[in-house]
Short mmCIF file of C-alpha atoms and ligand atoms in Angstrom, two decimals:
data_model
loop_
_atom_site.label_atom_id
_atom_site.label_comp_id
_atom_site.label_asym_id
_atom_site.label_seq_id
_atom_site.Cartn_x
_atom_site.Cartn_y
_atom_site.Cartn_z
CA MET A 39 83.90 151.46 66.19
CA LEU A 40 84.87 147.71 65.98
CA VAL A 41 87.23 147.79 62.98
CA ASP A 42 89.67 145.03 62.06
CA SER A 43 92.98 145.18 60.30
CA PHE A 44 91.34 144.39 56.96
CA GLY A 45 89.03 147.45 57.29
CA ARG A 46 85.86 145.57 58.06
CA THR A 47 83.54 147.15 60.67
CA ALA A 48 81.52 144.89 62.89
CA THR A 49 78.06 146.21 63.59
CA ASP A 50 76.05 143.02 63.89
CA LEU A 51 76.31 141.50 67.33
CA ARG A 52 75.20 137.92 67.94
CA VAL A 53 74.71 137.24 71.64
CA SER A 54 74.34 133.58 72.80
CA LEU A 55 72.04 133.49 75.94
CA THR A 56 72.57 129.82 76.77
CA ASP A 57 74.43 126.84 75.51
CA ARG A 58 71.54 124.58 76.38
CA CYS A 59 69.05 123.25 73.93
CA ASN A 60 65.86 121.09 73.79
CA LEU A 61 66.84 119.61 70.41
CA ARG A 62 69.91 117.65 69.37
CA CYS A 63 70.24 118.51 65.59
CA SER A 64 72.95 116.11 64.55
CA TYR A 65 74.98 118.76 62.62
CA CYS A 66 75.17 120.71 65.96
CA MET A 67 75.04 118.48 69.00
CA PRO A 68 75.50 114.75 69.97
CA ALA A 69 72.31 112.85 70.81
CA GLU A 70 73.33 112.62 74.50
CA GLY A 71 73.75 116.39 74.77
CA LEU A 72 76.84 118.22 76.13
CA GLU A 73 78.12 119.28 79.47
CA TRP A 74 76.38 122.58 80.05
CA LEU A 75 78.19 125.71 81.32
CA PRO A 76 77.69 126.00 84.99
CA LYS A 77 75.21 128.76 85.88
CA PRO A 78 77.72 131.08 87.79
CA GLU A 79 79.76 131.21 84.56
CA LEU A 80 76.83 132.57 82.58
CA LEU A 81 76.27 136.24 82.09
CA THR A 82 73.40 137.53 84.27
CA ASP A 83 70.64 139.59 82.50
CA ASP A 84 72.24 142.83 83.88
CA GLU A 85 75.68 141.74 82.53
CA VAL A 86 74.25 140.96 79.11
CA VAL A 87 72.51 144.32 79.04
CA ARG A 88 75.64 146.16 80.17
CA LEU A 89 77.82 144.62 77.44
CA VAL A 90 75.10 145.10 74.79
CA ARG A 91 74.84 148.77 75.87
CA ILE A 92 78.58 149.30 75.54
CA GLY A 93 78.39 147.71 72.05
CA VAL A 94 75.46 149.94 70.99
CA GLU A 95 76.53 153.16 72.67
CA ARG A 96 80.28 153.17 72.22
CA LEU A 97 81.21 150.66 69.52
CA GLY A 98 78.67 151.16 66.72
CA VAL A 99 76.62 148.01 67.10
CA THR A 100 73.25 148.46 65.21
CA GLU A 101 71.92 144.91 65.13
CA VAL A 102 71.58 142.62 68.10
CA ARG A 103 70.62 139.03 67.53
CA TYR A 104 69.84 136.76 70.49
CA THR A 105 70.75 133.11 69.90
CA GLY A 106 72.15 130.02 71.61
CA GLY A 107 71.83 127.13 72.25
CA GLU A 108 68.20 127.70 72.36
CA PRO A 109 67.49 131.39 73.42
CA LEU A 110 63.82 130.74 74.27
CA LEU A 111 65.08 128.56 77.20
CA ARG A 112 66.35 131.67 78.85
CA ARG A 113 63.99 132.82 81.41
CA GLY A 114 63.02 136.50 81.26
CA LEU A 115 63.80 136.78 77.53
CA PRO A 116 60.96 139.35 76.88
CA ASP A 117 62.40 141.62 79.49
CA LEU A 118 65.94 141.30 78.02
CA VAL A 119 64.55 142.22 74.64
CA ARG A 120 62.67 145.18 76.21
CA ARG A 121 65.87 146.48 77.90
CA THR A 122 67.68 146.07 74.60
CA VAL A 123 65.33 148.04 72.49
CA GLU A 124 65.38 150.85 75.14
CA LEU A 125 69.13 151.44 74.36
CA SER A 126 70.03 154.47 72.31
CA PRO A 127 70.39 154.60 69.42
CA ARG A 128 67.78 151.70 69.32
CA PRO A 129 69.40 148.68 67.72
CA ARG A 130 67.33 146.27 65.52
CA VAL A 131 66.72 143.21 67.72
CA SER A 132 66.08 139.70 66.39
CA LEU A 133 66.18 136.14 67.53
CA THR A 134 67.50 132.91 66.01
CA THR A 135 65.51 130.00 67.53
CA ASN A 136 64.18 126.51 66.87
CA ALA A 137 60.70 127.92 67.71
CA ILE A 138 59.89 125.42 70.43
CA GLY A 139 57.89 127.57 72.93
CA LEU A 140 57.45 130.38 70.36
CA ALA A 141 53.68 129.67 70.19
CA ARG A 142 53.55 131.04 73.71
CA LEU A 143 56.22 133.62 73.56
CA ALA A 144 55.86 135.20 70.13
CA ALA A 145 53.26 137.73 71.31
CA PRO A 146 55.13 138.86 74.51
CA LEU A 147 58.40 139.16 72.59
CA ALA A 148 56.73 141.31 69.94
CA ASP A 149 55.27 143.46 72.67
CA ALA A 150 58.64 143.80 74.19
CA GLY A 151 59.92 145.21 70.86
CA LEU A 152 61.49 142.20 69.09
CA ASP A 153 61.75 142.97 65.40
CA ARG A 154 62.18 139.64 63.73
CA VAL A 155 62.89 135.90 64.12
CA ASN A 156 64.81 133.35 62.19
CA VAL A 157 63.53 129.89 62.75
CA SER A 158 65.61 126.78 62.02
CA LEU A 159 63.51 124.12 60.19
CA ASP A 160 65.17 121.36 58.17
CA THR A 161 62.23 119.08 57.32
CA LEU A 162 58.43 118.87 57.16
CA ASP A 163 58.40 115.21 57.84
CA ARG A 164 57.76 114.27 61.39
CA GLU A 165 59.84 111.11 61.41
CA THR A 166 62.78 112.78 59.64
CA PHE A 167 62.65 115.59 62.21
CA ARG A 168 62.71 113.07 65.06
CA ARG A 169 65.70 111.28 63.43
CA LEU A 170 67.60 114.55 62.69
CA ALA A 171 66.81 116.43 65.96
CA HIS A 172 66.41 113.44 68.17
CA ARG A 173 63.16 114.83 69.55
CA ASP A 174 59.57 114.52 68.30
CA ARG A 175 58.90 118.28 68.34
CA LEU A 176 57.90 119.23 64.70
CA PRO A 177 54.43 120.29 65.60
CA ASP A 178 55.76 122.68 68.28
CA VAL A 179 58.05 124.20 65.64
CA LEU A 180 55.32 124.64 63.14
CA ALA A 181 53.05 126.22 65.81
CA GLY A 182 55.84 128.56 66.85
CA LEU A 183 56.40 129.69 63.24
CA ALA A 184 52.72 130.50 62.76
CA ALA A 185 52.67 132.39 66.08
CA ALA A 186 55.62 134.46 64.93
CA ARG A 187 53.86 135.39 61.80
CA ASP A 188 50.60 136.19 63.62
CA ALA A 189 52.54 138.38 66.11
CA GLY A 190 54.00 140.45 63.25
CA LEU A 191 57.64 139.38 63.66
CA LEU A 192 58.12 139.89 59.90
CA PRO A 193 59.64 138.78 57.64
CA VAL A 194 59.78 135.36 59.29
CA LYS A 195 62.85 133.67 57.90
CA VAL A 196 63.49 129.99 57.94
CA ASN A 197 66.92 128.44 57.99
CA ALA A 198 67.49 124.93 56.64
CA VAL A 199 70.58 122.79 56.66
CA LEU A 200 70.41 119.88 54.19
CA MET A 201 72.14 116.60 55.00
CA ARG A 202 72.81 113.97 52.41
CA GLY A 203 70.55 110.99 52.76
CA VAL A 204 68.60 112.55 55.52
CA ASN A 205 66.61 115.56 54.22
CA ASP A 206 68.29 116.55 51.01
CA HIS A 207 65.26 115.41 48.97
CA GLU A 208 63.19 118.07 50.76
CA ALA A 209 64.70 121.14 49.17
CA VAL A 210 61.91 121.82 46.83
CA PRO A 211 58.97 120.76 49.06
CA LEU A 212 60.37 122.91 51.90
CA LEU A 213 60.60 125.89 49.61
CA ARG A 214 57.08 125.45 48.26
CA TRP A 215 55.69 125.10 51.74
CA CYS A 216 57.58 128.34 52.93
CA LEU A 217 56.21 130.25 49.92
CA GLU A 218 52.64 129.14 50.73
CA GLN A 219 53.08 130.07 54.37
CA GLY A 220 54.74 133.41 53.71
CA TYR A 221 58.12 132.52 55.18
CA ARG A 222 61.46 133.40 53.64
CA LEU A 223 63.61 130.30 53.18
CA ARG A 224 67.40 130.24 53.31
CA PHE A 225 69.47 127.13 52.86
CA ILE A 226 72.74 127.02 54.83
CA GLU A 227 75.73 124.81 53.96
CA GLN A 228 76.62 122.58 56.83
CA MET A 229 79.83 123.83 58.56
CA PRO A 230 82.37 121.98 60.65
CA LEU A 231 81.00 123.14 63.93
CA ASP A 232 79.38 120.08 65.45
CA ALA A 233 80.50 119.05 68.84
CA GLN A 234 81.17 115.46 67.49
CA HIS A 235 83.53 116.66 64.81
CA GLY A 236 81.59 114.49 62.41
CA TRP A 237 81.61 117.04 59.48
CA ASN A 238 82.98 115.75 56.16
CA ARG A 239 83.35 118.01 53.23
CA ASP A 240 82.59 115.37 50.66
CA ASP A 241 79.26 114.70 52.35
CA MET A 242 78.25 118.33 52.44
CA ILE A 243 75.40 119.45 50.23
CA THR A 244 76.95 122.44 48.52
CA ALA A 245 75.39 125.65 47.47
CA ASP A 246 75.72 124.64 43.81
CA GLU A 247 73.90 121.40 44.49
CA ILE A 248 71.05 123.19 46.27
CA LEU A 249 70.77 125.69 43.39
CA ALA A 250 70.70 122.71 40.93
CA ARG A 251 67.91 120.99 42.83
CA LEU A 252 65.85 124.17 43.07
CA GLY A 253 66.55 124.91 39.48
CA GLU A 254 64.67 121.77 38.51
CA ALA A 255 61.49 123.31 39.88
CA PHE A 256 61.96 127.09 39.59
CA ALA A 257 63.67 129.56 37.26
CA LEU A 258 66.38 131.12 39.49
CA THR A 259 67.83 134.58 38.78
CA PRO A 260 70.33 136.36 41.04
CA ALA A 261 68.48 139.04 42.93
CA GLY A 262 71.46 141.36 42.59
CA SER A 263 74.50 142.32 44.75
CA ALA A 264 72.87 145.35 46.27
CA GLU A 265 70.25 143.04 48.00
CA ARG A 266 73.12 140.98 49.41
CA GLY A 267 75.26 143.65 51.04
CA SER A 268 77.03 142.11 53.99
CA ALA A 269 74.25 139.54 54.41
CA PRO A 270 75.69 136.04 53.94
CA ALA A 271 72.70 134.74 51.87
CA GLU A 272 72.83 135.03 48.12
CA SER A 273 69.23 135.81 47.08
CA PHE A 274 67.61 134.37 44.00
CA LEU A 275 64.30 135.46 42.46
CA LEU A 276 61.96 132.56 41.93
CA ASP A 277 60.23 132.43 38.46
CA GLY A 278 61.08 136.14 38.01
CA GLY A 279 59.99 137.16 41.59
CA PRO A 280 58.97 138.84 43.71
CA GLU A 281 59.49 135.85 45.96
CA THR A 282 63.08 134.82 46.69
CA VAL A 283 65.08 132.01 48.17
CA GLY A 284 68.49 132.45 50.03
CA VAL A 285 71.49 130.23 49.84
CA ILE A 286 74.27 130.67 52.36
CA GLY A 287 77.39 129.07 50.99
CA SER A 288 79.47 129.60 54.09
CA VAL A 289 82.01 126.97 52.99
CA THR A 290 82.07 126.98 49.15
CA ARG A 291 81.15 130.70 48.70
CA PRO A 292 82.61 132.41 51.77
CA PHE A 293 81.60 135.93 52.59
CA CYS A 294 84.36 136.65 55.08
CA GLY A 295 85.52 139.68 53.09
CA ALA A 296 82.22 141.45 53.79
CA CYS A 297 81.73 140.05 57.30
CA ASP A 298 80.14 142.65 59.82
CA ARG A 299 79.67 140.24 62.66
CA VAL A 300 81.06 139.81 66.19
CA ARG A 301 79.88 137.37 68.79
CA LEU A 302 79.45 137.26 72.53
CA THR A 303 79.15 133.80 74.13
CA ALA A 304 76.75 133.09 77.03
CA ASP A 305 79.80 133.14 79.42
CA GLY A 306 80.91 136.54 78.19
CA GLN A 307 83.66 135.81 75.73
CA VAL A 308 83.98 137.97 72.62
CA ARG A 309 84.61 135.85 69.49
CA ASN A 310 85.63 137.82 66.41
CA CYS A 311 84.60 134.87 64.09
CA LEU A 312 82.49 131.74 64.26
CA PHE A 313 85.77 129.92 63.58
CA ALA A 314 87.96 131.91 65.91
CA THR A 315 90.29 129.81 68.05
CA GLU A 316 90.82 132.62 70.56
CA GLU A 317 88.41 134.63 72.70
CA SER A 318 88.52 137.67 74.82
CA ASN A 319 87.09 137.36 78.31
CA LEU A 320 84.95 140.35 79.07
CA ARG A 321 83.08 138.56 81.88
CA ASP A 322 86.07 138.20 84.22
CA ALA A 323 87.16 141.75 83.36
CA MET A 324 83.68 143.00 84.14
CA ARG A 325 83.41 141.03 87.38
CA ALA A 326 86.87 142.37 88.47
CA GLY A 327 85.57 145.90 88.23
CA ALA A 328 86.46 147.01 84.64
CA THR A 329 84.92 150.32 83.56
CA ASP A 330 82.81 150.67 80.42
CA ASP A 331 85.89 152.30 78.76
CA ASP A 332 88.13 149.32 79.72
CA LEU A 333 85.51 146.86 78.34
CA ALA A 334 85.15 148.79 75.17
CA ASP A 335 88.89 148.84 74.67
CA ARG A 336 89.25 145.08 75.25
CA TRP A 337 86.38 144.44 72.84
CA SER A 338 87.88 146.72 70.13
CA ALA A 339 91.21 144.95 70.49
CA ALA A 340 89.59 141.54 70.08
CA VAL A 341 87.91 142.68 66.83
CA ALA A 342 91.15 144.21 65.54
CA ARG A 343 92.71 140.78 65.62
CA LYS A 344 90.06 139.24 63.34
CA ARG A 345 91.59 136.96 60.65
CA ALA A 346 90.85 137.54 56.95
CA GLY A 347 88.86 134.45 56.63
CA HIS A 348 87.62 131.12 58.19
CA GLY A 349 90.26 129.14 56.32
CA ILE A 350 88.12 125.94 56.14
CA ASP A 351 89.99 125.13 52.92
CA ASP A 352 93.42 125.61 54.46
CA PRO A 353 95.33 122.44 55.32
CA THR A 354 96.07 123.88 58.77
CA PHE A 355 92.41 124.50 59.49
CA LEU A 356 91.42 123.63 63.07
CA GLN A 357 87.80 123.36 64.08
CA PRO A 358 87.17 125.56 67.11
CA THR A 359 86.85 123.72 70.41
CA ARG A 360 83.60 125.37 71.18
CA PRO A 361 80.75 123.73 69.20
CA MET A 362 78.15 125.87 67.41
CA SER A 363 75.58 125.50 70.24
CA ALA A 364 78.04 127.11 72.66
CA ILE A 365 79.22 129.82 70.26
CA GLY A 366 75.85 131.08 69.24
CA GLY A 367 75.00 130.63 65.61
N1 SAM B 741 68.77 126.85 68.61
C1 SAM B 741 68.59 127.95 67.75
C2 SAM B 741 68.34 127.49 66.34
O1 SAM B 741 68.55 126.29 66.02
O2 SAM B 741 67.92 128.31 65.46
C3 SAM B 741 69.72 128.95 67.69
C4 SAM B 741 71.09 128.40 67.66
S1 SAM B 741 71.55 127.37 66.28
C5 SAM B 741 73.26 127.01 66.72
C6 SAM B 741 71.69 128.69 65.03
C7 SAM B 741 71.75 128.29 63.60
O3 SAM B 741 72.91 127.53 63.41
C8 SAM B 741 70.64 127.34 63.17
O4 SAM B 741 70.02 127.91 62.07
C9 SAM B 741 71.25 126.08 62.83
O5 SAM B 741 70.62 125.36 61.80
C10 SAM B 741 72.67 126.58 62.50
N2 SAM B 741 73.69 125.50 62.58
C11 SAM B 741 74.01 124.76 63.67
N3 SAM B 741 75.06 123.89 63.46
C12 SAM B 741 75.36 124.10 62.17
C13 SAM B 741 76.38 123.63 61.30
N4 SAM B 741 77.17 122.64 61.72
N5 SAM B 741 76.47 124.12 59.99
C14 SAM B 741 75.59 125.06 59.59
N6 SAM B 741 74.63 125.59 60.32
C15 SAM B 741 74.53 125.11 61.59
FE1 SF4 B 742 69.65 123.19 69.25
FE2 SF4 B 742 69.80 125.11 67.41
FE3 SF4 B 742 71.84 123.32 67.79
FE4 SF4 B 742 69.52 122.39 66.87
S1 SF4 B 742 70.90 123.89 65.83
S2 SF4 B 742 70.72 121.47 68.57
S3 SF4 B 742 68.04 123.70 67.82
S4 SF4 B 742 71.21 124.90 69.20
#
């Protein structure tokens, strides 16, 4: 098992399949893009499957989420999903995506065994989307979302980051639209993980602020702690339910004490936290001939060193060198 010194067990593995992306969301990447990892440094499909298999068979991983960068840019994704669901015990497999290309890929991914998707969507206004993501791709995202629903990748969850003066007036319209469409919306506080290091705490739209805005249009009641478990979203019933909205207060309401996540970057580094400043290089060990036992030992040791919390409020906090797109959100 992947247990750390505070007694938390990691069972939820986030695997980044690429650091590349076809959007440039300003809270994540600079408009000009980044220097991408060279191909030979990336794990091959066989290497990804081998590490995921070790996680599932030997280390107690029960959830595998493919992410990036934009995971739909990875060629052969349905095959990777198929090989993942064939592992035993079968993990639940999901995808975090901007949905560009999902209109075409949702059905093949569902056929391959994908259980669910989380789609990032911050605005319903085409011009705001273009400004925020530096690409005019809102129609592709909306088509991708609908295709995910039609393919039965349920529940379709939508993740939104609000930015002051950009899309923060859209909290209520976005929620109403998601309810109409049958998508489950979660708002995420913006974290200091952008490559440009432009995050500013005073500018951040906090969970309290989000709840206050939603509270002007809906009666919100906490959906109860059992529902939350180790999931980072606090859930609120809307007008008595059954529909809910999630708020992920990563910064102001950290859930580090219940964190059950571990991450693998596209170049095969284990990260025990989004905000970790050290990584454990499984790729080079694997390429140098490490056995499954060796790799499992290295992985366990990396998780054992996980810190108590992200420490964003600590005066000594340092933003990780890798941006969100290269870590895998
Ligand atoms: N490209 C895919 C997508 O956008 O869903 C997957 C990768 S993206 C890095 C994963 C999630 O991280 C997205 O929901 C995105 O909104 C979120 N994200 C990126 N940068 C963030 C930041 N600085 N603070 C909070 N969430 C962020
Ligand atoms: Fe790309 Fe996702 Fe980052 Fe937006 S949040 S730039 S879609 S990786």
